[in-house]
PDB file of C-alpha atoms and ligand atoms in Angstrom:
ATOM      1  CA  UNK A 126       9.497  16.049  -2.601  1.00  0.00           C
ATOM      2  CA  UNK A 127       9.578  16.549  -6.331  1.00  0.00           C
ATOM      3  CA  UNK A 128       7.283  17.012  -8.849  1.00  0.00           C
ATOM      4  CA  UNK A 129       6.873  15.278 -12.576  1.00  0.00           C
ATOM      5  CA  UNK A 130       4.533  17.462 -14.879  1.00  0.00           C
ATOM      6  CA  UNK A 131       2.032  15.942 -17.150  1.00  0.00           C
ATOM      7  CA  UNK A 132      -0.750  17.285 -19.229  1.00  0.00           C
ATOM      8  CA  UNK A 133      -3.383  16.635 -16.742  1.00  0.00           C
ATOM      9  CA  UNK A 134      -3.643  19.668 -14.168  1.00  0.00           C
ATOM     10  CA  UNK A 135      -4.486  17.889 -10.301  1.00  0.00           C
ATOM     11  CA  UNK A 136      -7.276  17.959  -8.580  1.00  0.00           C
ATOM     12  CA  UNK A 137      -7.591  18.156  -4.731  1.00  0.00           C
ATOM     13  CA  UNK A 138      -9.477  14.920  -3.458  1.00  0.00           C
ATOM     14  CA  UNK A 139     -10.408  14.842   0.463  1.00  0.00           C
ATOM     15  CA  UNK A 140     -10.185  12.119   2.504  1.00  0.00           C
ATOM     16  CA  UNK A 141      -8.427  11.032   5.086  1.00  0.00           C
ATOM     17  CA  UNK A 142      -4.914   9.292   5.376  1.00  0.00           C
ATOM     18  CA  UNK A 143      -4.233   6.771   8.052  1.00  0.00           C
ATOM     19  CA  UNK A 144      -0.298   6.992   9.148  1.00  0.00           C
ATOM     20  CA  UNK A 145       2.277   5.176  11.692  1.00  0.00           C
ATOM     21  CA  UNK A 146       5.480   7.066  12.695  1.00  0.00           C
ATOM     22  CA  UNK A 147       8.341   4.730  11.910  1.00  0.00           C
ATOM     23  CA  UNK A 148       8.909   3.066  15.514  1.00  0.00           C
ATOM     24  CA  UNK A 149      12.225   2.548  17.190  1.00  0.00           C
ATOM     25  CA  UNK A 150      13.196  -0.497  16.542  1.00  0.00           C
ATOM     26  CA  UNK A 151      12.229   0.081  12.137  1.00  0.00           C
ATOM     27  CA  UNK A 152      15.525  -1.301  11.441  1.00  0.00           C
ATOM     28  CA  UNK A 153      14.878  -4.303  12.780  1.00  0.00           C
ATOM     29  CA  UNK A 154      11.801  -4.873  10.049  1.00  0.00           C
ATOM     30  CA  UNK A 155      11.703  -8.397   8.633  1.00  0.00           C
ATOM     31  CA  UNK A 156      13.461  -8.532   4.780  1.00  0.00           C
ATOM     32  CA  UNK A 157      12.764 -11.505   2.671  1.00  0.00           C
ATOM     33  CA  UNK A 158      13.842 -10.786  -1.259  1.00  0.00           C
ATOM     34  CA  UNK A 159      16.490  -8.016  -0.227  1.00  0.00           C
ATOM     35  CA  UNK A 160      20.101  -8.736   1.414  1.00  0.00           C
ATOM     36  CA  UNK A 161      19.849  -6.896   4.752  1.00  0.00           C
ATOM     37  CA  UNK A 162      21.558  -2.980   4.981  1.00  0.00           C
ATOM     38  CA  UNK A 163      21.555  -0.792   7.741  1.00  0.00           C
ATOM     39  CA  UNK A 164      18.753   1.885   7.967  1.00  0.00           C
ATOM     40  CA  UNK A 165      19.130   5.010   9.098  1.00  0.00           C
ATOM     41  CA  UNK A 166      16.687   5.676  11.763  1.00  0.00           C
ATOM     42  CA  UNK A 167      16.859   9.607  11.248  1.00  0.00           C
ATOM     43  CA  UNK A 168      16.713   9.646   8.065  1.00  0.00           C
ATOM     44  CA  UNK A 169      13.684   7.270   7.718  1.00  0.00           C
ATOM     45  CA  UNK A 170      11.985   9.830   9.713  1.00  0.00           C
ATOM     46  CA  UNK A 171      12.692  12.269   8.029  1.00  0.00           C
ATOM     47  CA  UNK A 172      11.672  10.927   4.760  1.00  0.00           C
ATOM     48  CA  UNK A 173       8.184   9.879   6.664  1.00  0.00           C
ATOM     49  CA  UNK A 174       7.443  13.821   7.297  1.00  0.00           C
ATOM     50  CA  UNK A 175       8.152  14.427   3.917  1.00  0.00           C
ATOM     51  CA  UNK A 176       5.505  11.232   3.003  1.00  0.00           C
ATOM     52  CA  UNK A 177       3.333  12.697   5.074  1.00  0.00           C
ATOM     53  CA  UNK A 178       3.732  16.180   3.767  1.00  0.00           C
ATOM     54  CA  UNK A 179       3.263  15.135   0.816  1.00  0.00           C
ATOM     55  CA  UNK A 180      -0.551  13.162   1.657  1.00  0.00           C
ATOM     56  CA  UNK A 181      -1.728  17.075   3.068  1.00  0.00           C
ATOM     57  CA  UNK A 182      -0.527  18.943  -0.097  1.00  0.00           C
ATOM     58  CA  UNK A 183      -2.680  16.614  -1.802  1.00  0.00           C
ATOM     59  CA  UNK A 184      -5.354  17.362  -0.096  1.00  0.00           C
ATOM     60  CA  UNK A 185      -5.293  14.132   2.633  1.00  0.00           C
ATOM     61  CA  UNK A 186      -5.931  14.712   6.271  1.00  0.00           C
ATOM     62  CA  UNK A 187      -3.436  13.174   7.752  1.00  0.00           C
ATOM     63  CA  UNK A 188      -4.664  10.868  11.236  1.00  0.00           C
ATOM     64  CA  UNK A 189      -2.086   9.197  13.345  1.00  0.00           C
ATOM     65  CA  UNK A 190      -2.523   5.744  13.810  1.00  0.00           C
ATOM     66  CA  UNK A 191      -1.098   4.986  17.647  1.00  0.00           C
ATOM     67  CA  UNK A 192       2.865   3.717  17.903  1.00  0.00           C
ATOM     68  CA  UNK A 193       2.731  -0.056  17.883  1.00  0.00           C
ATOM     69  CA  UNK A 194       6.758   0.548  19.281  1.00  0.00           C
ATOM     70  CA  UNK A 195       7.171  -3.094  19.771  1.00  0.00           C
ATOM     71  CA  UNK A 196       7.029  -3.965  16.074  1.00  0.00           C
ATOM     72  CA  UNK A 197       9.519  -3.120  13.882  1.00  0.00           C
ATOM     73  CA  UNK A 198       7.633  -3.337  10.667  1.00  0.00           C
ATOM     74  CA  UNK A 199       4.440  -1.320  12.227  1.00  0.00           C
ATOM     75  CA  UNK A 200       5.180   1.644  10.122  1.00  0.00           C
ATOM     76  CA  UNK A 201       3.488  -0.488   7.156  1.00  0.00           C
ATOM     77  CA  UNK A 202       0.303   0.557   8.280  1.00  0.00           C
ATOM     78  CA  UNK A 203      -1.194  -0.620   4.796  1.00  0.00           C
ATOM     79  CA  UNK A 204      -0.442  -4.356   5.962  1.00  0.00           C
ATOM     80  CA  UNK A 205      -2.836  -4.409   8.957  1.00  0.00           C
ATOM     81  CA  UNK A 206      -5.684  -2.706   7.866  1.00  0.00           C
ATOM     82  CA  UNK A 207      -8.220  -2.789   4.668  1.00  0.00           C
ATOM     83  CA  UNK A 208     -10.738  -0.234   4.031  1.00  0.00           C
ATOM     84  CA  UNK A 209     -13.663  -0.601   1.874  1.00  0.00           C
ATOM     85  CA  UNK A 210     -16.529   1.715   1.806  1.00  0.00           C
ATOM     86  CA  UNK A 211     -17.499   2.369   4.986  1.00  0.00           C
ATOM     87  CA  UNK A 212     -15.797  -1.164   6.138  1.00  0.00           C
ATOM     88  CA  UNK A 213     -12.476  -1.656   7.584  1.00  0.00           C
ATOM     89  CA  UNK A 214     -11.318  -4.895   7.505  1.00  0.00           C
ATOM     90  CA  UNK A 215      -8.530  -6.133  10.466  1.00  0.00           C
ATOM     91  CA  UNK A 216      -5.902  -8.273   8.817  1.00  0.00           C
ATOM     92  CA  UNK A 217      -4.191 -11.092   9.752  1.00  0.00           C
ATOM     93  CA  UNK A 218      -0.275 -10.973   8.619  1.00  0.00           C
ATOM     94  CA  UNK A 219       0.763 -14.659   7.213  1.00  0.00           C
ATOM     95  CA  UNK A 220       4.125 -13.128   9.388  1.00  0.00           C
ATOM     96  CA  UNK A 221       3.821 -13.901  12.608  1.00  0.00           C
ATOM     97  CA  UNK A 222       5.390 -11.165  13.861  1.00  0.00           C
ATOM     98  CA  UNK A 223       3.479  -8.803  12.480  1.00  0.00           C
ATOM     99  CA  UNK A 224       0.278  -9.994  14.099  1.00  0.00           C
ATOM    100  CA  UNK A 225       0.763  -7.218  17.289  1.00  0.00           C
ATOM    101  CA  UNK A 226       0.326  -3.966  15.097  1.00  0.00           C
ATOM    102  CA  UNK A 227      -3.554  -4.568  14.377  1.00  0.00           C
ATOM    103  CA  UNK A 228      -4.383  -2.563  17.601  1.00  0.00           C
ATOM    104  CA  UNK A 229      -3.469   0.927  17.045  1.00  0.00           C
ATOM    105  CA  UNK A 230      -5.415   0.104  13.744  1.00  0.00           C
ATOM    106  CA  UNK A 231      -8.265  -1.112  14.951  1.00  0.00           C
ATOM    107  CA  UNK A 232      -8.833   2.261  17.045  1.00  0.00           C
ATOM    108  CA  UNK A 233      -8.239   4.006  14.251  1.00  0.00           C
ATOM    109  CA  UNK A 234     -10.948   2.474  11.964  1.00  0.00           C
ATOM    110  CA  UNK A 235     -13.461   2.958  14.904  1.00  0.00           C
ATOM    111  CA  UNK A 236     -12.699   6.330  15.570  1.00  0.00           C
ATOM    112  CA  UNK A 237     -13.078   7.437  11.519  1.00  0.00           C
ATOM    113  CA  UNK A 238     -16.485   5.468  12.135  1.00  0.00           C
ATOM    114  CA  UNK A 239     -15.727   2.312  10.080  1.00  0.00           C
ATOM    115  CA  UNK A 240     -17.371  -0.807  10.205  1.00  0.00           C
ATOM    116  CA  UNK A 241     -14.974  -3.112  11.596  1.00  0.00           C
ATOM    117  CA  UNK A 242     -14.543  -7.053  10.670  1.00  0.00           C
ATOM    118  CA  UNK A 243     -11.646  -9.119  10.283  1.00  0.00           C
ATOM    119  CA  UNK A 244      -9.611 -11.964   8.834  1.00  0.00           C
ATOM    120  CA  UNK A 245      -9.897 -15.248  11.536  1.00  0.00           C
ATOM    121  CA  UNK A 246      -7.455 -18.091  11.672  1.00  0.00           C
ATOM    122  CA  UNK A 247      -6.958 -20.403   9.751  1.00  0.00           C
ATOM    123  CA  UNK A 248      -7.272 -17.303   7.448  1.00  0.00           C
ATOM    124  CA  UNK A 249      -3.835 -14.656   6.552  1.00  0.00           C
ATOM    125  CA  UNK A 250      -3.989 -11.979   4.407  1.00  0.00           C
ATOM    126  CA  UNK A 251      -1.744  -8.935   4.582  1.00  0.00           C
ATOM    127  CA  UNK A 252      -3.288  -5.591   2.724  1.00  0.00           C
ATOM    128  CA  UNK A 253      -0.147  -5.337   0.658  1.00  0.00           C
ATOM    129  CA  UNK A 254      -1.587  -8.321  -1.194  1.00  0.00           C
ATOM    130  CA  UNK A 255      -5.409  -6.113  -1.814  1.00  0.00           C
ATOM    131  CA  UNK A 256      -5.667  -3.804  -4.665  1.00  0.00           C
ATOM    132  CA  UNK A 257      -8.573  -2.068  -5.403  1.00  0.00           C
ATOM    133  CA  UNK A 258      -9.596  -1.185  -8.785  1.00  0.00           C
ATOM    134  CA  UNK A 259     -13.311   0.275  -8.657  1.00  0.00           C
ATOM    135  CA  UNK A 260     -15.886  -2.610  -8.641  1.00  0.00           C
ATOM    136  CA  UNK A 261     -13.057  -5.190  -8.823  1.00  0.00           C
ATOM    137  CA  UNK A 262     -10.383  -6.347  -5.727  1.00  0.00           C
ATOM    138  CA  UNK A 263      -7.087  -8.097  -6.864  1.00  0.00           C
ATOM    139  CA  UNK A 264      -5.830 -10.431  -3.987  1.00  0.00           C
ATOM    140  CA  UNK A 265      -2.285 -11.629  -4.063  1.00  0.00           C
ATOM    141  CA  UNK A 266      -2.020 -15.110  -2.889  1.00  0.00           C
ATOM    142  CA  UNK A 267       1.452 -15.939  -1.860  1.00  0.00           C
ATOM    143  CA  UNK A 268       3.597 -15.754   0.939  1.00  0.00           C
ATOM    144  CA  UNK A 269       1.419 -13.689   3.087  1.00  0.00           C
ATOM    145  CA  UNK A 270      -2.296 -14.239   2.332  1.00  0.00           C
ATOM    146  CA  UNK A 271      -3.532 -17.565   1.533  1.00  0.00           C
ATOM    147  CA  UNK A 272      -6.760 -19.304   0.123  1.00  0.00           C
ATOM    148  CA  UNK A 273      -9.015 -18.998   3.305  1.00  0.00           C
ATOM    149  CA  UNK A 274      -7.546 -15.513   3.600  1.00  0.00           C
ATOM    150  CA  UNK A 275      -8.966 -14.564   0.250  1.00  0.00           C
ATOM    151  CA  UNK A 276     -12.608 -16.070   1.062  1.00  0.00           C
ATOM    152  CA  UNK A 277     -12.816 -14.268   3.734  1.00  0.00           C
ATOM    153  CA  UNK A 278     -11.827 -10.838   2.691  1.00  0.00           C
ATOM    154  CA  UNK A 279     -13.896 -11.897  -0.439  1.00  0.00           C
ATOM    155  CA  UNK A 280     -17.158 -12.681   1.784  1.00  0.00           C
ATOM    156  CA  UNK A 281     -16.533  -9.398   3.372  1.00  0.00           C
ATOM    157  CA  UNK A 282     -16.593  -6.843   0.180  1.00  0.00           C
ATOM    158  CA  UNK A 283     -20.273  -7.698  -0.368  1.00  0.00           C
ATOM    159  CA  UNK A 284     -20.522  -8.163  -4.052  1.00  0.00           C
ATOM    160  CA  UNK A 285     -17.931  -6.497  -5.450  1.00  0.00           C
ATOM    161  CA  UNK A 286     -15.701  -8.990  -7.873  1.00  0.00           C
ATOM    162  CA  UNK A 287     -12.964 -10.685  -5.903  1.00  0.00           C
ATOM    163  CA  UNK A 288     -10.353 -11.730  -7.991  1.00  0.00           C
ATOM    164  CA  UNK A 289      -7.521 -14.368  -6.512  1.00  0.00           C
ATOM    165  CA  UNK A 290      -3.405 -13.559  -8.166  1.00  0.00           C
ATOM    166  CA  UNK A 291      -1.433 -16.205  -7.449  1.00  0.00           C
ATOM    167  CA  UNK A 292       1.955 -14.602  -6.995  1.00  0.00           C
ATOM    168  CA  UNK A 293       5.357 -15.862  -6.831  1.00  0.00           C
ATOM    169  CA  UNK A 294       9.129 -14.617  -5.987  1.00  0.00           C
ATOM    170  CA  UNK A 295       7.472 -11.287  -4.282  1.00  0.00           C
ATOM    171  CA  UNK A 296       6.201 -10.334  -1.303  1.00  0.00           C
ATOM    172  CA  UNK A 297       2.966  -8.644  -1.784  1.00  0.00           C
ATOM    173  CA  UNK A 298       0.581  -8.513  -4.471  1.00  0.00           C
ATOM    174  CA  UNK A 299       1.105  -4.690  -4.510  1.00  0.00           C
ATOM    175  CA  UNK A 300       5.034  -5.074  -4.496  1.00  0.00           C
ATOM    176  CA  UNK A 301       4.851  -5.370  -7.838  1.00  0.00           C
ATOM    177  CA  UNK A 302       1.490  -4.338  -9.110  1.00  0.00           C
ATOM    178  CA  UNK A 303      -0.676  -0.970  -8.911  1.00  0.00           C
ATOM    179  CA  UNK A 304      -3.767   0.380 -10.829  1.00  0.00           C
ATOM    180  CA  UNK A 305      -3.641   4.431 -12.367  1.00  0.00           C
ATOM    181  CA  UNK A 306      -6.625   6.089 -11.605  1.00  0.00           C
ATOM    182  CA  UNK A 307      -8.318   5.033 -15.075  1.00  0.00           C
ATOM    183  CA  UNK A 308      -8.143   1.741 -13.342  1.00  0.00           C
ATOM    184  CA  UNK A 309      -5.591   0.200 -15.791  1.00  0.00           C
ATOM    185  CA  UNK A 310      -2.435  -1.747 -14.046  1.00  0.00           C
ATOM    186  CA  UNK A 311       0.802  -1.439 -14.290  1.00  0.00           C
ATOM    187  CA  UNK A 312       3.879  -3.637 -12.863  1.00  0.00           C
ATOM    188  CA  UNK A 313       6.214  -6.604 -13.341  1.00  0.00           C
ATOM    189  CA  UNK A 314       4.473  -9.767 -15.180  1.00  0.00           C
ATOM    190  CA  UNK A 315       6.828 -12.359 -13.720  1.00  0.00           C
ATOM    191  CA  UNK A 316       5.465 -11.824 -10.739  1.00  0.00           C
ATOM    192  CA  UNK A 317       1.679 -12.402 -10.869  1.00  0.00           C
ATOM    193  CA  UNK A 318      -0.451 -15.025 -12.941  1.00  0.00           C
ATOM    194  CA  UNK A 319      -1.177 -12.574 -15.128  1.00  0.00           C
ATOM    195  CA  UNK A 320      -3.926 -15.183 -16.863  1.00  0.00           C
ATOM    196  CA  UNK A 321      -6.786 -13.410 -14.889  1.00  0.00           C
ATOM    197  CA  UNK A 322      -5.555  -9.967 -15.497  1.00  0.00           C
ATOM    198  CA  UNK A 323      -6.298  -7.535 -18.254  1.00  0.00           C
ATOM    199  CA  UNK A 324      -3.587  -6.154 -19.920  1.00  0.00           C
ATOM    200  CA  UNK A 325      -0.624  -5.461 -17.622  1.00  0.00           C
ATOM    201  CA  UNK A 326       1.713  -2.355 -18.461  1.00  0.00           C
ATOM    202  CA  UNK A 327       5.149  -3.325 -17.684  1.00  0.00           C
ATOM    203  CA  UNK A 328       7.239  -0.664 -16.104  1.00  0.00           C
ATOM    204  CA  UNK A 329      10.797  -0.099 -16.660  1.00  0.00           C
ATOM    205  CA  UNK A 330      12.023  -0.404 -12.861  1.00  0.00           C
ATOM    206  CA  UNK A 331      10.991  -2.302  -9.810  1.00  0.00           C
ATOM    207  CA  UNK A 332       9.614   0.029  -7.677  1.00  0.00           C
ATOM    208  CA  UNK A 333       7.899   1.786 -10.815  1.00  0.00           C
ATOM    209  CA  UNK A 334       5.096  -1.010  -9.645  1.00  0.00           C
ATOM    210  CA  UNK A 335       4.153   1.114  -6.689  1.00  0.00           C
ATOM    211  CA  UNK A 336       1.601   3.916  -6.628  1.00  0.00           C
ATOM    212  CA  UNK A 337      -0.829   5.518  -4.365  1.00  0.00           C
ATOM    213  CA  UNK A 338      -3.361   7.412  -6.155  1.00  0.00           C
ATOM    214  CA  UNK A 339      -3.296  10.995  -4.299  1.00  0.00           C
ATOM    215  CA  UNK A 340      -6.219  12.228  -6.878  1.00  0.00           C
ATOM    216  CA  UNK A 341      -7.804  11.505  -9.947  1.00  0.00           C
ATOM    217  CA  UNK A 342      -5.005  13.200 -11.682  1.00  0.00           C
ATOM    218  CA  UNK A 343      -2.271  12.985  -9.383  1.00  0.00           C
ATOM    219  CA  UNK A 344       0.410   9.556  -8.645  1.00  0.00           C
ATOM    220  CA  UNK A 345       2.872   9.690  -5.659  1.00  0.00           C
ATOM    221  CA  UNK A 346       5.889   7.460  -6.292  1.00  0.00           C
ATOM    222  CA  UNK A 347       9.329   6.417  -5.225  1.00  0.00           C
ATOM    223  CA  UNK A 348      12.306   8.556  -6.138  1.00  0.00           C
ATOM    224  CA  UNK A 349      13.565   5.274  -6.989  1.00  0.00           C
ATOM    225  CA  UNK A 350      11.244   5.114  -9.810  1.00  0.00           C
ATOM    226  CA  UNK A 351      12.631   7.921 -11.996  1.00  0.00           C
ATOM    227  CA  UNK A 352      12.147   6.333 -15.783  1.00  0.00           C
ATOM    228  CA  UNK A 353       8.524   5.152 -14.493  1.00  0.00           C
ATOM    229  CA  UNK A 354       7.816   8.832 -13.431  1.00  0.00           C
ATOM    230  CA  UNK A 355       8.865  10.210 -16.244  1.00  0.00           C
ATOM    231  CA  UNK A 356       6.571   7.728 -18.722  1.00  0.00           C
ATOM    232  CA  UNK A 357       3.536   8.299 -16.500  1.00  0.00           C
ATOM    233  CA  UNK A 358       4.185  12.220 -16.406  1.00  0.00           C
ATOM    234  CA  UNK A 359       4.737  12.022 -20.313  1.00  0.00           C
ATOM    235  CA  UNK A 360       0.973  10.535 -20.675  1.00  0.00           C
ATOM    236  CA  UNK A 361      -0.113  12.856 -18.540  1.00  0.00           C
ATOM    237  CA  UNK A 362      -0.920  12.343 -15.148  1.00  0.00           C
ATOM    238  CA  UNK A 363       0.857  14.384 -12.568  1.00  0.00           C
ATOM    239  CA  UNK A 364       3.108  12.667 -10.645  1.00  0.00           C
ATOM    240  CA  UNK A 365       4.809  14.071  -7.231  1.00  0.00           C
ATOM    241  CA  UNK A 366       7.634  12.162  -6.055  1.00  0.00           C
ATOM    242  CA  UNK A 367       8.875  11.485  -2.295  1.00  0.00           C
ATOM    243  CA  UNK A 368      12.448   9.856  -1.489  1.00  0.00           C
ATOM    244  CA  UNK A 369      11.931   6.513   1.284  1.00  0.00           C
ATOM    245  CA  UNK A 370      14.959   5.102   0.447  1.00  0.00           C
ATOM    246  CA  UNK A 371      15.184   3.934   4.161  1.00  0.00           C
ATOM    247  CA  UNK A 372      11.797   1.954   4.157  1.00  0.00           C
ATOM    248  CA  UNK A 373      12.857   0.466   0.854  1.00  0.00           C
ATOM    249  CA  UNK A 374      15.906  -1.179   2.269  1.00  0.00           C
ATOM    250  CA  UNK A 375      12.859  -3.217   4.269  1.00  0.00           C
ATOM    251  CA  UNK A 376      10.707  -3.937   1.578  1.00  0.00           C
ATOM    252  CA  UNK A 377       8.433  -1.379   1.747  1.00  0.00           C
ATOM    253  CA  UNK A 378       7.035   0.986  -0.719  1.00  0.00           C
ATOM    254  CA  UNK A 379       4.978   4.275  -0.804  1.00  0.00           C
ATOM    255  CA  UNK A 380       1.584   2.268  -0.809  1.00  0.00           C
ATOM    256  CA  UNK A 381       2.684   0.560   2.498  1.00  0.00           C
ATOM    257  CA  UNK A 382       2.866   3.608   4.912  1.00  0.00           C
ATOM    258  CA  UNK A 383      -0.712   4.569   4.238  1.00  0.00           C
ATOM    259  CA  UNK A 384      -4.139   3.499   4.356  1.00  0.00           C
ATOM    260  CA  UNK A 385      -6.473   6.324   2.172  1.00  0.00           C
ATOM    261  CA  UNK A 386     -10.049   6.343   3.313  1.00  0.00           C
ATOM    262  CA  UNK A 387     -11.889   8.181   0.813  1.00  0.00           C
ATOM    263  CA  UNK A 388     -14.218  10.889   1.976  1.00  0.00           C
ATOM    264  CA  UNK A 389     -17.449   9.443   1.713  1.00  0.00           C
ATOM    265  CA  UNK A 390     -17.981   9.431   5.365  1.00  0.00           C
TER     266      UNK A 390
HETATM  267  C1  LIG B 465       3.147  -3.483  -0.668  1.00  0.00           C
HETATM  268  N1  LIG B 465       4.074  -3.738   0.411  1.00  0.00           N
HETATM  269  C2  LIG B 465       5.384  -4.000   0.020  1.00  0.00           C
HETATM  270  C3  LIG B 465       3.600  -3.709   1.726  1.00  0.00           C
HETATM  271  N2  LIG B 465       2.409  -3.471   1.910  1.00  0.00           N
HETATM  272  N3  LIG B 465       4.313  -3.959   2.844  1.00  0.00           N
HETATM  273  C4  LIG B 465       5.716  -4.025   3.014  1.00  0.00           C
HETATM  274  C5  LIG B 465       6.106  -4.607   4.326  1.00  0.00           C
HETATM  275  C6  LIG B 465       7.582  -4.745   4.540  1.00  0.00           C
HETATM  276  C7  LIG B 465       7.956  -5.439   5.817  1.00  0.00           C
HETATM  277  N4  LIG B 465       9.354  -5.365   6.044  1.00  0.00           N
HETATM  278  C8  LIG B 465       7.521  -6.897   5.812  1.00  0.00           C
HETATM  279  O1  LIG B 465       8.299  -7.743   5.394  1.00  0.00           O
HETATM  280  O2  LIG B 465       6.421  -7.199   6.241  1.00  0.00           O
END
């Protein structure tokens, strides 16, 4: 884990920090815009620890989601579950087989005491594709989530503004977009339809596109990301940085292998 230093001195934020250990069959995840490489399975879970290291420092508590060891891609946690206020909402993948994981996420949500709905055929939407910037919820339509998808999820998040991003050559919405805690967005324009976005900073590298907001200060990013890290630590925010090289080679970034649930339980 590394650390970029910016102006801004962090915060600690509590909440908790849903998790899935990378299963044992994570190298078989499903890739779409990447050639296939091996992963190493050791490594991956070693670089998950250090993820999940990371979430505590920051002040996270850290709750295990149960093993979905059947699915390959469950590690993705972020893809099966969306949390609103005190609503959780069950997704369902536009990949078939990623339709198994929602269990272990389903207990999970009950057991933090979320209200708990969910996405109904003919409806897909993945949470990769949801990005939530304060009273405003950027849905990726695309390969994963489609139109009915976004009505529903838009039904569900009871007034707040629902805003559809038709996106194209990407998997998620999130795979190449992400909000700073100021709530402006950053990412890759070629991407999305940027016509119903405001003003979209465009980062240097691919995966500078993916953050998680650890506090109102603080970014965790991709050590793949160095020239993004750098920019964002230069304007101030504090930026630690975690190597997942492994969950990369499957298309997956650090917003994927987390689902934040902010402590206003
Ligand atoms: C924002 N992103 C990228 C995600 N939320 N999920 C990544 C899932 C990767 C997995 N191999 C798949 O193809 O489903």
């Amino acid at each position: 884990m590394g650390e970029w230093s910016g102006r801004r001195a962090g915060r600690l934020e509590t909440g908790t920090a849903l998790v899935r250990a990378p299963g044992p069959r994570l190298a078989d995840g499903i890739v779409t815009h990447v050639e296939r490489r091996p992963v190493d399975t050791g490594l991956a879970a070693r670089q998950h620890g250090a993820y999940v290291d990371a979430l505590r420092a920051a002040g996270w508590r850290v709750r295990a989601v149960a093993p979905a060891d059947r699915c390959p891609d469950a590690v993705f946690v972020e893809d099966a579950l969306v949390v609103a206020g005190d609503t959780a909402v069950l997704c369902r993948s536009g990949a078939l087989g990623r339709r198994a994981e929602l269990e272990g996420a389903e207990r999970a949500a009950l057991d933090l005491g979320l209200r708990l709905s969910r996405i109904k055929e003919p409806g897909t939407l993945d949470g990769g594709d949801v990005l939530q910037v304060g009273d405003t919820v950027y849905v990726g339509r695309g390969a994963r989530t489609n139109e009915e998808g976004v009505c529903q999820l838009a039904h569900l998040m009871g007034g707040r503004r629902v805003v559809p991003v038709a996106t194209d050559g990407t998997l998620h919405l999130k795979s190449v977009m992400a909000a700073l805690p100021d709530g402006s967005l950053i990412g890759l324009p070629q991407h999305v339809d940027t016509s119903v976005l405001p003003c979209l900073r465009v980062v240097p590298e691919p995966s500078g596109a993916h953050v998680v907001r650890l506090g109102p200060e603080h970014l965790l990013m991709a050590a793949s990301a160095p020239r993004t890290a750098e920019l964002l630590a230069a304007d101030g925010w504090r930026v630690t940085v975690v190597d997942i090289s492994e969950f990369e080679a499957l298309e997956g970034c650090v917003t994927c292998l987390s689902v934040l649930v902010p402590g206003i339980l």
